[in-house]
mmCIF file of C-alpha atoms in Angstrom:
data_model
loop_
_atom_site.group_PDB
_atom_site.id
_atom_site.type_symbol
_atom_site.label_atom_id
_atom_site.label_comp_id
_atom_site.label_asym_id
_atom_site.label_seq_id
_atom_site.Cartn_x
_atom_site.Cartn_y
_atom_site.Cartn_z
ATOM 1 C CA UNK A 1 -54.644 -214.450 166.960
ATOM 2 C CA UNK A 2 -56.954 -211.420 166.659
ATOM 3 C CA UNK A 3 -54.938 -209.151 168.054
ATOM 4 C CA UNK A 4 -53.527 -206.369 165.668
ATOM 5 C CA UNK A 5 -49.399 -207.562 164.796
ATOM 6 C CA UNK A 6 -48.989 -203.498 164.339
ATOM 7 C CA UNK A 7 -49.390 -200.637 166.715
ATOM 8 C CA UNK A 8 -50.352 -196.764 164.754
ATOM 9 C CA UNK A 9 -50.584 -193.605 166.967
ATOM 10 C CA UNK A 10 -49.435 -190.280 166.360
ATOM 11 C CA UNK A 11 -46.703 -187.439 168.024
ATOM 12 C CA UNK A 12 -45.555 -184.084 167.678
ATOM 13 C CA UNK A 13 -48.711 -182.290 167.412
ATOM 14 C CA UNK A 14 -50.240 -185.623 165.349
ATOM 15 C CA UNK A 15 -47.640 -184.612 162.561
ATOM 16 C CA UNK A 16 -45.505 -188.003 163.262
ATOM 17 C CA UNK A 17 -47.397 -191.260 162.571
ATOM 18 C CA UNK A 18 -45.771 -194.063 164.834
ATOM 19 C CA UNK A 19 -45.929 -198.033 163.272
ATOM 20 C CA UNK A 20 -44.548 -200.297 165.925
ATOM 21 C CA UNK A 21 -44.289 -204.087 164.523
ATOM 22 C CA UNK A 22 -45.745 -205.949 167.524
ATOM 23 C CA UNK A 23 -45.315 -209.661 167.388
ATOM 24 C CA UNK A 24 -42.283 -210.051 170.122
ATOM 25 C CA UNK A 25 -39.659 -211.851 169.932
ATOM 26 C CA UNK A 26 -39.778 -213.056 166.123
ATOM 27 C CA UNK A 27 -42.059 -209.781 164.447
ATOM 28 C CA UNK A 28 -42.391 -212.145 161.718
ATOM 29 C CA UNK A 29 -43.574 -210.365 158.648
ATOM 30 C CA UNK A 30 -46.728 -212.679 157.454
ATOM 31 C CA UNK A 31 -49.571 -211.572 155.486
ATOM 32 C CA UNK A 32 -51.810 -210.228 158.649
ATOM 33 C CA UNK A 33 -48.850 -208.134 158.932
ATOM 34 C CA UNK A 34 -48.480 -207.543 155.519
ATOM 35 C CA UNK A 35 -52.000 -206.410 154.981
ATOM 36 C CA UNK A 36 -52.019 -204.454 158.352
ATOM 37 C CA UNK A 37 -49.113 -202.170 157.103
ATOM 38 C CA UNK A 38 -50.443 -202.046 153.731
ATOM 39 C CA UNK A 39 -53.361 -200.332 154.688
ATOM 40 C CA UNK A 40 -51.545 -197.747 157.065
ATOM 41 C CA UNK A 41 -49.310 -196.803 153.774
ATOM 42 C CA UNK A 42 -52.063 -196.667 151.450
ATOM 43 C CA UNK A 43 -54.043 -194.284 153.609
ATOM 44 C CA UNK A 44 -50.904 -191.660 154.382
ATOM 45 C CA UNK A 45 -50.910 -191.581 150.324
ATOM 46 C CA UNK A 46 -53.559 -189.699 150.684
ATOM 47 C CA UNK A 47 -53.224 -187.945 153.940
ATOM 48 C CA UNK A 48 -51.062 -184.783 153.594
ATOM 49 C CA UNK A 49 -50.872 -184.204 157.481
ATOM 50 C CA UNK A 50 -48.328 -186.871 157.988
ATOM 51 C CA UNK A 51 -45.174 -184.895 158.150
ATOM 52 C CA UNK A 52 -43.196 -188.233 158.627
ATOM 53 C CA UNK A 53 -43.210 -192.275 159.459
ATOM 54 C CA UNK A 54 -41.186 -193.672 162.083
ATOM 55 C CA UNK A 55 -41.507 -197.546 162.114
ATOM 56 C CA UNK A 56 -39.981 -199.664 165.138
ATOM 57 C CA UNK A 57 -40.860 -202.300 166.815
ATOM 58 C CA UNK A 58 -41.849 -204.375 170.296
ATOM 59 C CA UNK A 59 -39.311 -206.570 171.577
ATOM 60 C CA UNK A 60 -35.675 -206.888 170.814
ATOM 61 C CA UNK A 61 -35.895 -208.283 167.465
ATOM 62 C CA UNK A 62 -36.864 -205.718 164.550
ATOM 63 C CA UNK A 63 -38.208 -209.044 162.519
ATOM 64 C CA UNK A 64 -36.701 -212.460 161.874
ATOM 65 C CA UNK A 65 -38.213 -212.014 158.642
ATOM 66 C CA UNK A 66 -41.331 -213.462 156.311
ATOM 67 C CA UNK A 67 -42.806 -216.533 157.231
ATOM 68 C CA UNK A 68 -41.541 -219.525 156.001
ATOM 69 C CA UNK A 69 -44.890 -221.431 155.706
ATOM 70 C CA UNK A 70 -46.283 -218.465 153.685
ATOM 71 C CA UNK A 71 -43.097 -218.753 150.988
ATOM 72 C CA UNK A 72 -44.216 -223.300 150.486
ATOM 73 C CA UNK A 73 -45.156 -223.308 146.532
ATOM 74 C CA UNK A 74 -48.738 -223.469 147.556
ATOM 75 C CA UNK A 75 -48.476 -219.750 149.046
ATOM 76 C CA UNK A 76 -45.303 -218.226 147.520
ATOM 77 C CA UNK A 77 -47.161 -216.396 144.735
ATOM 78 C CA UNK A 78 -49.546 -214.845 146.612
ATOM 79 C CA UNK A 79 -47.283 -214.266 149.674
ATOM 80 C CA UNK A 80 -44.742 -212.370 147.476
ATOM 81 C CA UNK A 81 -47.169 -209.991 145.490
ATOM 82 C CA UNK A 82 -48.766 -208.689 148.932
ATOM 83 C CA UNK A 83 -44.913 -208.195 149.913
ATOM 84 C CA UNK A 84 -44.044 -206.531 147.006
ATOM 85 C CA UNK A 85 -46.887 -204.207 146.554
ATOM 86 C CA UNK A 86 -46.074 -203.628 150.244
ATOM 87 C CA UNK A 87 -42.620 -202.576 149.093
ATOM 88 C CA UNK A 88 -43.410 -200.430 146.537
ATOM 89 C CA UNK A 89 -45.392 -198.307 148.739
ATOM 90 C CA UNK A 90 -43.309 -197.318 151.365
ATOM 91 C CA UNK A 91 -40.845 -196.866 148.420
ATOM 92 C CA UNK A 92 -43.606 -194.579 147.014
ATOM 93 C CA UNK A 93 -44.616 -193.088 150.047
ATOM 94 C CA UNK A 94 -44.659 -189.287 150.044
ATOM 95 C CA UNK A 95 -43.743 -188.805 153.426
ATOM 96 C CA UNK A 96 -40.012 -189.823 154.769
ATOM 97 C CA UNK A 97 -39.917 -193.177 156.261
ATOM 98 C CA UNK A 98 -37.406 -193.226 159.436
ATOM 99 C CA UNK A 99 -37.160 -197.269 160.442
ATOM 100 C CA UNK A 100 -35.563 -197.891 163.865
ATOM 101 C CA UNK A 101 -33.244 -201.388 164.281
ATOM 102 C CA UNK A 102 -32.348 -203.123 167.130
ATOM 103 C CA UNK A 103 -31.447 -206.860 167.603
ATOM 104 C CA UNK A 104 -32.349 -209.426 164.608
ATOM 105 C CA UNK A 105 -33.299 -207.628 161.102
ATOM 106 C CA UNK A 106 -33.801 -210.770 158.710
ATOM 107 C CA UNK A 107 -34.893 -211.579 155.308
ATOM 108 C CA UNK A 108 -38.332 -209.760 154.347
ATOM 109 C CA UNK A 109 -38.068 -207.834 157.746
ATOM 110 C CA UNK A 110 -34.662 -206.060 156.258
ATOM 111 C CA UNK A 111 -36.278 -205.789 152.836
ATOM 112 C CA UNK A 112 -39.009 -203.761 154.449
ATOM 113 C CA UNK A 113 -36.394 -201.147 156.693
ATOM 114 C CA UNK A 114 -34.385 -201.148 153.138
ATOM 115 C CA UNK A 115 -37.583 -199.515 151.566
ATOM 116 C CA UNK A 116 -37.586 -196.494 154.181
ATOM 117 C CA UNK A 117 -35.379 -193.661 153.687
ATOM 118 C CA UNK A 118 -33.448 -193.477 156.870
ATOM 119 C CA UNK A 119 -32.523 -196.516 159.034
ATOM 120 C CA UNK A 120 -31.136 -196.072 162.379
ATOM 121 C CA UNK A 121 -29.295 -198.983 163.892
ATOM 122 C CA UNK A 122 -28.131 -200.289 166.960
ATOM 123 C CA UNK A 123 -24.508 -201.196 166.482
ATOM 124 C CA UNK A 124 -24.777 -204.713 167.915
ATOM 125 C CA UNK A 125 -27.863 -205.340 165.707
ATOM 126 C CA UNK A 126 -27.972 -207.807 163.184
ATOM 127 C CA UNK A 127 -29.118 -207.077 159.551
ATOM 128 C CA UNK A 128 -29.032 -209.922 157.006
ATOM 129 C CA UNK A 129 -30.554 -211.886 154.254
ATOM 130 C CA UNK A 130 -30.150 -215.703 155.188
ATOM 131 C CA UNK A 131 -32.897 -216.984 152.201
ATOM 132 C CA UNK A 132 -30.343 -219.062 150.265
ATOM 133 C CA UNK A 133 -29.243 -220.806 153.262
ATOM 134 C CA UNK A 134 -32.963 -222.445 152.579
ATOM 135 C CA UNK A 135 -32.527 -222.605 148.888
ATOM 136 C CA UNK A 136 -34.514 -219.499 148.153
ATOM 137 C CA UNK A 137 -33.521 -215.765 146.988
ATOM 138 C CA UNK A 138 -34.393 -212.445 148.548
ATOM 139 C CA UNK A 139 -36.336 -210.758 145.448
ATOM 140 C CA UNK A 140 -36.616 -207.405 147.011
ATOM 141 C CA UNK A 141 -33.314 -207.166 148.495
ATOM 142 C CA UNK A 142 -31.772 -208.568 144.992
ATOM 143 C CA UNK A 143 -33.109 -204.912 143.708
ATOM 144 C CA UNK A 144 -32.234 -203.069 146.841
ATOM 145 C CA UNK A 145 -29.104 -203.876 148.077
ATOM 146 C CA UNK A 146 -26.834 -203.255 144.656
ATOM 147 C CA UNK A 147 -28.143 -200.160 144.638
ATOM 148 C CA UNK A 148 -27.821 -198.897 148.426
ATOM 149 C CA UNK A 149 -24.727 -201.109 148.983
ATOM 150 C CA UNK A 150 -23.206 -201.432 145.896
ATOM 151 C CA UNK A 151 -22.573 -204.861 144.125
ATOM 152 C CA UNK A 152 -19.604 -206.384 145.909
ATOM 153 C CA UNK A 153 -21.620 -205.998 149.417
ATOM 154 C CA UNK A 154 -25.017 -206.836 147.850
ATOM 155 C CA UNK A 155 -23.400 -210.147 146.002
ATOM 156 C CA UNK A 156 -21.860 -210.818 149.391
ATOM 157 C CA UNK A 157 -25.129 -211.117 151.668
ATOM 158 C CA UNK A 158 -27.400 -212.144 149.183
ATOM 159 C CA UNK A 159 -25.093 -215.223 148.078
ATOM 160 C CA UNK A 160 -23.749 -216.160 151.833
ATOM 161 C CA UNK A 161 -26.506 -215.402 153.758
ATOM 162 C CA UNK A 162 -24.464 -214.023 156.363
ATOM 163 C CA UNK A 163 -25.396 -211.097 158.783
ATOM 164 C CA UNK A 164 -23.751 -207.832 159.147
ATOM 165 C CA UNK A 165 -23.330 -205.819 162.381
ATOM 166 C CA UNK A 166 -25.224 -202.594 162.675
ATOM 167 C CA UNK A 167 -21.481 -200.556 162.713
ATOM 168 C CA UNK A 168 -20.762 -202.860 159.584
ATOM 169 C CA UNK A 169 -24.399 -201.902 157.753
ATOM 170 C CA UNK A 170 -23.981 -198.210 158.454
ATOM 171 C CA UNK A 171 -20.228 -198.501 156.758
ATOM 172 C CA UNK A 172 -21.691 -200.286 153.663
ATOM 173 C CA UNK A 173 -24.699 -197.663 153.288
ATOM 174 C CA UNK A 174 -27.265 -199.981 154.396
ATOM 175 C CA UNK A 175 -28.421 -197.902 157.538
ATOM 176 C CA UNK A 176 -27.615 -194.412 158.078
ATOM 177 C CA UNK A 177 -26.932 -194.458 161.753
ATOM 178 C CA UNK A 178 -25.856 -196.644 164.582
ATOM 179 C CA UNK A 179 -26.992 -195.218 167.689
ATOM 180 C CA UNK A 180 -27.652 -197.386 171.326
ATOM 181 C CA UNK A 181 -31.674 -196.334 171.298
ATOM 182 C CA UNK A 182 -32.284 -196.084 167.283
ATOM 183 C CA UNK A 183 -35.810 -195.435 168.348
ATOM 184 C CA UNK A 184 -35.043 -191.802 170.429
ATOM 185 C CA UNK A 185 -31.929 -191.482 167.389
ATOM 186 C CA UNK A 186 -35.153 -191.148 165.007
ATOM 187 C CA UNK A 187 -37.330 -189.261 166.755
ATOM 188 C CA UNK A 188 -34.268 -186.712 167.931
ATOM 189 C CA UNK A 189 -33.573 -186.773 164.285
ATOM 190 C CA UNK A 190 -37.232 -186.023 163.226
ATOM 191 C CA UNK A 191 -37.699 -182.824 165.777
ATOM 192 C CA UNK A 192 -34.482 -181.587 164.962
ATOM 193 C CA UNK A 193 -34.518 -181.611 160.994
ATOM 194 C CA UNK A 194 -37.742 -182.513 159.686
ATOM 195 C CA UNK A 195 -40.438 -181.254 162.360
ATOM 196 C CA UNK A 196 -39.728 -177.193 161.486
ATOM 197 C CA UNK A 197 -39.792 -177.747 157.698
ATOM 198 C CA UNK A 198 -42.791 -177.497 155.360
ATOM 199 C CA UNK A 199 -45.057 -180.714 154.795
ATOM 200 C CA UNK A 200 -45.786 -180.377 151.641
ATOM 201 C CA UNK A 201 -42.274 -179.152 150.372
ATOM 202 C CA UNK A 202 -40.679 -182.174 151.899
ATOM 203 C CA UNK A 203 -43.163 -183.983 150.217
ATOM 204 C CA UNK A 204 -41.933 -182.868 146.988
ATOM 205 C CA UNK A 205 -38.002 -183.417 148.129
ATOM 206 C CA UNK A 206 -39.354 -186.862 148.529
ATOM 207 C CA UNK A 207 -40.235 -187.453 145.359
ATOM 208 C CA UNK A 208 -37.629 -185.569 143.615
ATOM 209 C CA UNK A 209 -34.995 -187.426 145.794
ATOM 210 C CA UNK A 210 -36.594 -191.253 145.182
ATOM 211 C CA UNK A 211 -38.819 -191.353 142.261
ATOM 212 C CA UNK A 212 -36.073 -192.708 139.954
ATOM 213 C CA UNK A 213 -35.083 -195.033 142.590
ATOM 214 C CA UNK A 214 -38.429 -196.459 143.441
ATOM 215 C CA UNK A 215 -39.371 -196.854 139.492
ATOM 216 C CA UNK A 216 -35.766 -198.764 139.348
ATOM 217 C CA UNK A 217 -36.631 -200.983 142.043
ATOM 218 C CA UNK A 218 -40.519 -201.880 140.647
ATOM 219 C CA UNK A 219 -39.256 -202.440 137.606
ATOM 220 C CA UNK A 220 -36.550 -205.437 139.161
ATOM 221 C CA UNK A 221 -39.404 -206.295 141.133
ATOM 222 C CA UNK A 222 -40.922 -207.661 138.584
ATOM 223 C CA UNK A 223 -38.578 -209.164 136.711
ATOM 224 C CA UNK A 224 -37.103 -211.150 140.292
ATOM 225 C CA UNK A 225 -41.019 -212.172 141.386
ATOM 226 C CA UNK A 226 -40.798 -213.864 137.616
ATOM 227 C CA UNK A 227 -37.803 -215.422 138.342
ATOM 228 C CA UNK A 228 -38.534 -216.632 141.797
ATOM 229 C CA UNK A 229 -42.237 -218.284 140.821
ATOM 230 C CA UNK A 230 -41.363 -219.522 137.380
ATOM 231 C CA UNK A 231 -37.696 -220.592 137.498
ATOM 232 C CA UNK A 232 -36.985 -221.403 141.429
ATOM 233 C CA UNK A 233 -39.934 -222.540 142.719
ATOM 234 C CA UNK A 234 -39.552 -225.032 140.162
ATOM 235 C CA UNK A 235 -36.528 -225.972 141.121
ATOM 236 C CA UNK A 236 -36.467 -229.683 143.614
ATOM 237 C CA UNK A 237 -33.956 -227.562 146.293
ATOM 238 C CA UNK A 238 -35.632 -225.181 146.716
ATOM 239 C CA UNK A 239 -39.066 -226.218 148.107
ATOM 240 C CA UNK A 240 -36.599 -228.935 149.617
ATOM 241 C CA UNK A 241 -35.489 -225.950 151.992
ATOM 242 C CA UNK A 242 -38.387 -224.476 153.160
ATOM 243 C CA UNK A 243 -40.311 -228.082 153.518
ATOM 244 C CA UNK A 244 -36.998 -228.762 155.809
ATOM 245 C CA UNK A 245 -37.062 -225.528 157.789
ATOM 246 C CA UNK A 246 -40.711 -225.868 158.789
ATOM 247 C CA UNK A 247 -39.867 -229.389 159.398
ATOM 248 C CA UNK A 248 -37.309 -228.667 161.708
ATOM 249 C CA UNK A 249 -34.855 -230.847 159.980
ATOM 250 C CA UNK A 250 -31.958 -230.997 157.881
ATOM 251 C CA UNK A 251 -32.379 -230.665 153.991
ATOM 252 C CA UNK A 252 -31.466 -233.697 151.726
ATOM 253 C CA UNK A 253 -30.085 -231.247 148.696
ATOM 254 C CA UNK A 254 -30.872 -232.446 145.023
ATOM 255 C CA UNK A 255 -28.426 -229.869 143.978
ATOM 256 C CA UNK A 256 -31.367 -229.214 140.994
#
């Protein structure tokens, strides 16, 4: 496929850069994705006219997450550091990142909305890290979730794998709002508090607000990514799961 998997134009007087992940139904984050929102993130770096970022997406899935074929040993390592870096940008990213929900929000497709500032939710949407249900971690959410969530809730997903309602994610500080069109929800919210302010002062709120934050989360980052190639990946389950899930079958567990 040739096509672009994201969609970029701009609103509100160019001020308001629109990303629209557009792979319907499954938005799965892979590396053409990857590398296609990597370069929109690097470039509003250095672009001060970007007021803000509002990220959606086609379909009525937000993303059933990072491809599994991309996360075999083969692929994993270079898979996760183009993910990562990915993650650290928007983390970085001076502008505010608004990311709108609906339907399925999985795995590295929730690790990318955690990385915004603002999510907006639909309440029947899904949000949820289901990697150890194929013998794998989430390494971004591992850093992002204790701190957004706390560590009961982040413990909870990361270890069960189960899903959480978009009412249920905005009550555990996941999301910020859960709204029927999170879409219009963020661009309401952008025209209403963030259009009239100064660029380059909200730029610095931005960085005040996250800088700790972000340098928290790198610094897991790496210490996870470590963890993940060198201890897991090593492990006979895990590459068990994946092989099983792209095999469309069930896994025969080693339990080692």
């Amino acid at each position: 496929m040739t096509d672009s998997p994201l969609k970029i134009w701009r609103e509100c007087d160019d001020r308001l850069l629109r990303l629209r992940l557009d792979r319907p139904k499954a938005n799965i984050i892979d590396g053409q994705m990857i590398a296609a929102l990597d370069r929109v993130f690097s470039e509003v770096a250095e672009n001060p006219d970007v007021h803000a970022i509002l990220l959606d997406h086609s379909g009525p899935h937000f993303s059933f997450g990072a491809s599994v074929e991309e996360h075999l040993p083969q692929h994993c390592a270079a898979m996760l550091k183009s993910l990562h870096g990915l993650i650290r940008k928007i983390l970085t990213c001076p502008a505010p990142v608004l990311v709108a929900v609906g339907g399925q929000c999985l795995g590295g497709g929730l690790e990318l909305a955690l990385a915004g500032n603002l999510i907006f939710v639909a309440p029947e949407a899904a949000l949820g890290q289901p990697e150890i249900k194929l013998a794998v971690f989430a390494p971004a959410a591992s850093c992002l979730l204790p701190r957004l969530a706390g560590q009961q809730m982040a413990e909870d997903m990361l270890l069960s794998g189960r899903s959480l309602s978009g009412d249920e994610a905005v009550g555990a500080g996941i999301a910020r709002f859960a709204v029927a069109d999170p879409a219009a929800a963020a661009l309401d919210y952008y025209n209403e508090h963030l259009a009239g302010l100064s660029a380059s002062s909200l730029r610095y709120a931005v960085s005040a607000a996250r800088q700790r934050f972000a340098a928290a989360v790198s610094a897991d980052l790496d210490r996870v990514e470590t963890l993940y190639l060198n201890g897991l990946m090593n492990s006979d389950d895990a590459p068990e799961g994946l092989q099983a899930f792209s095999e469309k079958r069930t896994p025969r567990w080693r339990h080692s």
